[in-house]
């Protein structure tokens, strides 16, 4: 590896994945690595799913409002078309992109491009999310970051959805999600199941009394 004047390195093609639950600092770490590459005068291009418009239609924005300019895309194939003459590619919220993303990232890395990806490793049910498992498998380096469980202060395991909505993709923040450790998540799921059963029993009782 050859150092340039700013002390950063021209690295060979590689795939780096930063994953974890919501509020764990994934996007913050992605932005940190991309800004370091920009400071080193490397050519950087950042992409994010077009559906993610929570903070900005164009910028990648972390929960603490750090931001960096990006290109919204609807398909992972667009990354190949927009990454010519680039040294570093950043991808945020990768879980929302299609399952062609691992092949795209492999092709970029094989071209000598450094690819940095951030995304949720699991959905609100604790199920591996979108292309993230495959990306972790092919990555040269995987960094798992953790939020803090809002119930007990342990390291968070999953993003628990606090609103009644079964859609897998539901953009949200602290009003819709909370980071929980494995034990607190299991307790929350059990309490929700009990509440549903009680509501169902109450509904049946009301029907019989009519």
Coordinates of C-alpha atoms in Angstrom, one line a residue:
X1 CA 0.0 0.0 0.0
X2 CA 1.3 3.4 -0.9
X3 CA 0.7 6.3 1.5
X4 CA -0.2 9.7 0.0
X5 CA 0.6 13.1 1.3
X6 CA -2.3 13.1 3.8
X7 CA -1.3 9.9 5.5
X8 CA -4.2 7.8 4.2
X9 CA -3.5 4.7 2.1
X10 CA -4.4 3.8 -1.4
X11 CA -5.9 0.5 -0.5
X12 CA -6.5 -2.5 -2.8
X13 CA -10.1 -3.4 -3.6
X14 CA -12.0 -4.6 -0.6
X15 CA -15.4 -4.8 1.0
X16 CA -16.0 -3.4 4.5
X17 CA -19.4 -3.9 6.3
X18 CA -20.6 -1.9 9.3
X19 CA -23.7 -3.5 10.7
X20 CA -25.9 -3.5 13.8
X21 CA -29.2 -2.4 15.2
X22 CA -30.7 1.0 14.9
X23 CA -29.1 3.8 16.9
X24 CA -25.8 1.9 17.0
X25 CA -23.7 4.4 15.0
X26 CA -23.5 2.6 11.7
X27 CA -24.0 5.6 9.5
X28 CA -21.8 7.7 11.8
X29 CA -18.9 5.2 11.2
X30 CA -19.6 5.1 7.4
X31 CA -19.4 8.9 7.2
X32 CA -16.2 8.9 9.3
X33 CA -14.5 6.5 6.9
X34 CA -15.7 8.3 3.8
X35 CA -14.6 11.7 5.1
X36 CA -11.2 10.3 5.9
X37 CA -11.0 9.1 2.3
X38 CA -12.0 12.5 1.0
X39 CA -9.4 14.2 3.1
X40 CA -6.9 11.9 1.6
X41 CA -7.9 13.2 -1.9
X42 CA -9.4 9.9 -2.9
X43 CA -12.4 10.0 -5.3
X44 CA -15.4 9.0 -3.3
X45 CA -19.0 8.3 -4.4
X46 CA -21.8 7.6 -1.8
X47 CA -25.1 5.9 -2.5
X48 CA -28.3 5.3 -0.5
X49 CA -31.7 3.8 -1.3
X50 CA -34.1 6.4 -2.8
X51 CA -36.8 5.3 -0.4
X52 CA -34.9 6.6 2.6
X53 CA -36.0 10.3 2.9
X54 CA -36.2 10.5 6.7
X55 CA -33.7 13.3 7.0
X56 CA -32.9 14.3 3.5
X57 CA -33.7 13.2 -0.1
X58 CA -30.1 13.3 -1.1
X59 CA -27.8 13.4 1.9
X60 CA -26.7 10.4 4.0
X61 CA -27.5 11.7 7.5
X62 CA -26.7 10.0 10.9
X63 CA -29.0 10.2 13.9
X64 CA -26.9 12.9 15.4
X65 CA -27.2 15.0 12.2
X66 CA -23.8 14.4 10.6
X67 CA -24.3 14.3 6.9
X68 CA -22.5 13.7 3.6
X69 CA -23.8 14.2 0.0
X70 CA -25.0 11.0 -1.7
X71 CA -26.8 9.7 -4.8
X72 CA -30.2 8.1 -4.2
X73 CA -30.7 4.9 -6.2
X74 CA -33.5 2.4 -6.8
X75 CA -31.4 -0.5 -7.9
X76 CA -27.9 -1.8 -7.0
X77 CA -27.1 -2.0 -10.7
X78 CA -27.1 1.8 -10.8
X79 CA -23.9 1.7 -8.6
X80 CA -21.9 0.1 -11.4
X81 CA -23.1 2.7 -13.9
X82 CA -22.2 5.6 -11.6
X83 CA -18.8 4.4 -10.2
X84 CA -16.4 4.9 -13.0
X85 CA -13.1 6.5 -12.0
X86 CA -13.9 6.1 -8.3
X87 CA -11.5 5.0 -5.5
X88 CA -14.1 4.5 -2.7
X89 CA -17.8 3.7 -2.8
X90 CA -20.0 4.1 0.2
X91 CA -23.4 2.6 0.6
X92 CA -25.8 3.4 3.4
X93 CA -29.0 1.5 4.5
X94 CA -27.9 -1.4 2.4
X95 CA -30.7 -3.6 3.8
X96 CA -33.2 -1.8 1.7
X97 CA -31.4 -2.6 -1.6
X98 CA -32.0 -5.6 -3.8
X99 CA -30.2 -9.0 -3.5
X100 CA -28.0 -8.1 -6.5
X101 CA -25.9 -5.8 -4.2
X102 CA -23.4 -8.5 -3.2
X103 CA -22.5 -9.2 -6.8
X104 CA -22.2 -5.5 -7.5
X105 CA -19.9 -5.0 -4.5
X106 CA -17.7 -8.0 -5.5
X107 CA -17.3 -6.5 -9.0
X108 CA -16.3 -3.2 -7.6
X109 CA -13.8 -4.7 -5.2
X110 CA -12.4 -6.8 -8.0
X111 CA -11.8 -3.6 -9.9
X112 CA -9.7 -2.3 -7.1
X113 CA -12.4 -0.1 -5.4
X114 CA -12.8 0.1 -1.7
X115 CA -16.5 -0.5 -0.9
X116 CA -17.8 0.6 2.5
X117 CA -21.3 -0.6 3.4
X118 CA -23.6 0.3 6.4
X119 CA -26.8 -1.4 7.2
X120 CA -29.1 -3.2 9.6
X121 CA -28.2 -6.8 10.0
X122 CA -31.7 -7.8 11.3
X123 CA -35.2 -6.5 10.9
X124 CA -37.6 -5.8 13.8
X125 CA -38.4 -9.5 14.1
X126 CA -34.8 -10.5 14.5
X127 CA -34.6 -11.9 11.0
X128 CA -31.5 -11.3 8.8
X129 CA -32.3 -8.3 6.6
X130 CA -32.1 -8.2 2.8
X131 CA -28.7 -8.6 1.2
X132 CA -26.8 -8.0 4.5
X133 CA -26.1 -11.6 5.4
X134 CA -24.5 -12.2 2.0
X135 CA -22.6 -8.9 2.3
X136 CA -21.2 -10.0 5.6
X137 CA -20.1 -13.3 4.1
X138 CA -18.1 -11.8 1.3
X139 CA -16.7 -8.9 3.2
X140 CA -13.0 -8.5 3.9
X141 CA -13.9 -6.9 7.1
X142 CA -17.1 -6.8 9.2
X143 CA -17.6 -4.3 12.1
X144 CA -20.6 -5.0 14.3
X145 CA -21.6 -1.9 16.3
X146 CA -24.0 -1.8 19.2
X147 CA -26.6 0.5 20.6
X148 CA -27.5 0.4 24.3
X149 CA -30.6 -1.4 25.4
X150 CA -33.1 1.3 26.5
X151 CA -34.5 -1.1 29.2
X152 CA -31.5 -2.4 31.0
X153 CA -28.4 -0.7 29.6
X154 CA -26.8 -3.8 28.1
X155 CA -25.6 -4.0 24.6
X156 CA -28.5 -4.0 22.2
X157 CA -29.3 -7.0 20.0
X158 CA -32.1 -5.9 17.8
X159 CA -34.3 -2.9 16.8
X160 CA -37.7 -3.5 18.5
X161 CA -40.7 -1.9 16.7
X162 CA -42.9 -0.1 19.2
X163 CA -45.9 0.5 16.9
X164 CA -48.4 -1.9 15.5
X165 CA -47.3 -2.4 11.9
X166 CA -46.3 -5.7 10.3
X167 CA -44.6 -4.3 7.2
X168 CA -41.0 -5.3 7.0
X169 CA -39.9 -1.9 5.7
X170 CA -41.1 0.9 7.9
X171 CA -38.9 4.0 8.0
X172 CA -38.8 5.4 11.5
X173 CA -36.9 6.8 14.4
X174 CA -37.3 6.7 18.2
X175 CA -41.0 7.0 17.9
X176 CA -41.2 3.7 16.1
X177 CA -38.2 1.7 17.3
X178 CA -36.1 1.1 20.3
X179 CA -32.8 -0.8 20.7
X180 CA -33.2 -3.8 23.1
X181 CA -30.9 -6.6 24.3
X182 CA -31.8 -10.2 23.6
X183 CA -33.4 -10.7 27.0
X184 CA -35.5 -7.5 27.0
X185 CA -36.5 -8.2 23.4
X186 CA -37.9 -11.6 24.4
X187 CA -39.8 -10.0 27.3
X188 CA -41.2 -7.3 25.0
X189 CA -42.4 -9.9 22.4
X190 CA -44.0 -12.1 25.2
X191 CA -45.8 -9.0 26.6
X192 CA -47.1 -8.1 23.2
X193 CA -48.3 -11.6 22.5
X194 CA -50.1 -11.6 25.9
X195 CA -51.8 -8.3 25.1
X196 CA -53.0 -9.6 21.7
X197 CA -54.4 -12.7 23.4
X198 CA -56.2 -10.6 26.0
X199 CA -57.7 -8.4 23.4
X200 CA -58.9 -11.4 21.4
X201 CA -60.5 -12.9 24.5
X202 CA -62.2 -9.6 25.3
X203 CA -63.5 -9.4 21.8
X204 CA -64.9 -12.9 22.0
X205 CA -66.6 -12.2 25.3
X206 CA -68.2 -9.0 24.0
X207 CA -69.6 -10.9 21.0
X208 CA -71.1 -13.6 23.2
X209 CA -72.7 -11.0 25.5
X210 CA -74.5 -9.2 22.6

